[in-house]
């Protein structure tokens, strides 16, 4: 049997060095998975507190996936398609209708893509088309994807450094995440005075990669007010927070936005993302008369759309946003209880099943992530200095599994030097 290390060696021979984590200790190569359990190439099992960066909201190899895949195998099922902006499939139309019905009534129209970064690209282009302006405001710690066009909006310098000179960074003003709201107004005025104007403010209502950080709803409402007064669009990047993970389908249910980006869980495990917006904003795009000016061959792929629509309906029917909120609150209490006496403990925070454990030393989270593999838990390092781990399991993870994983985290913490 080929072991994890040998698989990784084979990978290194054929894959770009940057594309996969080459763990030096206890390497992990996924071989199979069910629910919130993953097995590696050597048959060892892990409790998955990551769910593929939040992608498998209903768990791995779940009943909805099995049903959709099985029913897609009949003779004439249209499961493969690559017509981007030309002839749409029924599956795409039904996916867009399902999504529109799940979103608050001010977000009525949108478009599909394949990745979170592409959803953000869609929003950034839409904002320029709708306002004619070219400036954007983002927040320190933000992660909006690594595609070249939106890279200036992602905060981390190390992601951008090799590409400087190519990026329109002079069009982006980055503000502290919980800044005085007067700073937002000032930055908008500066962009207007510079001549290129301000198209939009983009924010993750809860920052994921930066270590699960959030502002209060009052702050978000204040931000929305300023955007409205200044005629600047407000974009929520809910690629991670959306679709139930943080207790609702979108923060726009509480504080309306103009454009919303969704991804990760949207395709139920297959690649699918969306940018949705107010009709008057989305209608700034010209009518497609046979050739769109923004498309991609696989946008709206029918199998992703079928699985995505079924997954979204299941999330709603099973009231998983509510479960996520309740279980997440309990998780925070238990994590704090078990870990607060550890010398490296700093904080537990988050909302719903998007919880961050912050440690007091840079890279302590990255070390903990490595140690956790040995204890049969998959959780990812987070924070700009790798100082924490994030816990974003499937929304239907069993309580027993979740709290068993917490026990293992407590034991693994004792191995941290
Ligand atoms: C908030 C947010 N936006 C955008 C992205 C980019 O998504 P993708 O990796 O699918 O391009 C991510 C990915 O982690 C994300 O968390």
Coordinates of N, CA and C in Angstrom, one line a residue, residues 49 245 323-339 348-357 390-393 397 399 401-407 409:
X49 N -12.8 19.0 11.2 CA -13.3 20.3 11.7 C -13.2 21.4 10.6
X245 N -23.8 28.9 7.7 CA -22.7 28.6 8.7 C -22.7 29.5 9.9
X323 N -29.3 25.6 13.9 CA -28.5 24.6 14.6 C -27.1 25.0 14.7
X324 N -26.6 25.6 13.6 CA -25.2 26.1 13.6 C -25.0 27.2 14.7
X325 N -26.0 28.1 14.9 CA -25.8 29.1 15.9 C -25.8 28.5 17.3
X326 N -26.7 27.6 17.5 CA -26.8 27.0 18.9 C -25.6 26.1 19.2
X327 N -25.2 25.3 18.2 CA -24.1 24.4 18.5 C -22.8 25.2 18.6
X328 N -22.7 26.2 17.8 CA -21.5 27.1 17.8 C -21.3 27.8 19.1
X329 N -22.4 28.2 19.7 CA -22.4 28.9 21.0 C -21.9 27.9 22.1
X330 N -22.4 26.7 22.0 CA -22.0 25.7 23.0 C -20.5 25.3 22.8
X331 N -20.1 25.3 21.5 CA -18.7 24.9 21.2 C -17.8 26.0 21.8
X332 N -18.2 27.2 21.7 CA -17.3 28.3 22.3 C -17.2 28.2 23.8
X333 N -18.3 27.8 24.4 CA -18.3 27.7 25.9 C -17.3 26.6 26.3
X334 N -17.5 25.4 25.6 CA -16.7 24.2 26.0 C -15.2 24.5 25.7
X335 N -14.9 25.1 24.5 CA -13.5 25.3 24.2 C -12.9 26.2 25.3
X336 N -13.6 27.3 25.7 CA -13.1 28.2 26.7 C -12.8 27.5 28.0
X337 N -13.8 26.7 28.4 CA -13.8 25.9 29.6 C -12.6 25.0 29.7
X338 N -12.3 24.3 28.6 CA -11.3 23.3 28.5 C -9.9 23.9 28.3
X339 N -9.8 25.1 27.7 CA -8.5 25.5 27.3 C -8.0 26.8 28.0
X348 N -11.3 32.7 22.4 CA -12.2 31.9 21.5 C -13.3 32.9 21.0
X349 N -13.6 32.8 19.7 CA -14.6 33.8 19.2 C -15.2 33.2 17.9
X350 N -16.2 34.0 17.4 CA -16.8 33.6 16.2 C -18.3 33.6 16.3
X351 N -19.0 32.9 15.4 CA -20.4 32.9 15.4 C -20.8 31.6 14.6
X352 N -21.8 30.9 15.2 CA -22.3 29.7 14.6 C -21.1 28.7 14.5
X353 N -21.1 27.9 13.4 CA -20.0 27.0 13.3 C -18.8 27.6 12.5
X354 N -18.4 28.7 12.9 CA -17.3 29.4 12.3 C -16.6 30.0 13.6
X355 N -15.7 29.2 14.2 CA -15.2 29.5 15.5 C -13.6 29.6 15.4
X356 N -13.1 30.6 16.0 CA -11.6 30.7 16.0 C -11.1 30.5 17.4
X357 N -10.0 29.7 17.5 CA -9.3 29.6 18.7 C -7.9 30.3 18.5
X390 N -8.9 27.6 13.0 CA -10.3 27.8 12.8 C -11.0 26.5 12.8
X391 N -12.3 26.6 13.3 CA -13.1 25.4 13.4 C -14.4 25.6 12.6
X392 N -14.5 25.0 11.4 CA -15.6 25.2 10.5 C -16.1 23.9 10.0
X393 N -16.7 23.1 10.9 CA -17.1 21.7 10.4 C -18.4 21.8 9.6
X397 N -22.5 18.2 11.7 CA -21.6 17.4 12.4 C -22.3 16.9 13.7
X399 N -22.9 16.0 17.6 CA -22.4 16.7 18.8 C -21.2 15.8 19.4
X401 N -19.1 13.8 18.0 CA -17.9 14.0 17.2 C -17.2 15.3 17.5
X402 N -18.1 16.4 17.5 CA -17.5 17.7 17.7 C -16.8 17.8 19.1
X403 N -17.5 17.3 20.1 CA -16.9 17.5 21.4 C -15.8 16.5 21.7
X404 N -15.8 15.4 21.0 CA -14.6 14.5 21.1 C -13.4 15.2 20.5
X405 N -13.7 15.9 19.4 CA -12.6 16.7 18.8 C -12.0 17.7 19.7
X406 N -12.9 18.3 20.5 CA -12.5 19.4 21.5 C -11.6 18.7 22.5
X407 N -12.0 17.5 23.0 CA -11.2 16.8 24.0 C -9.8 16.6 23.4
X409 N -8.3 18.3 21.1 CA -7.6 19.6 21.0 C -6.9 19.9 22.3

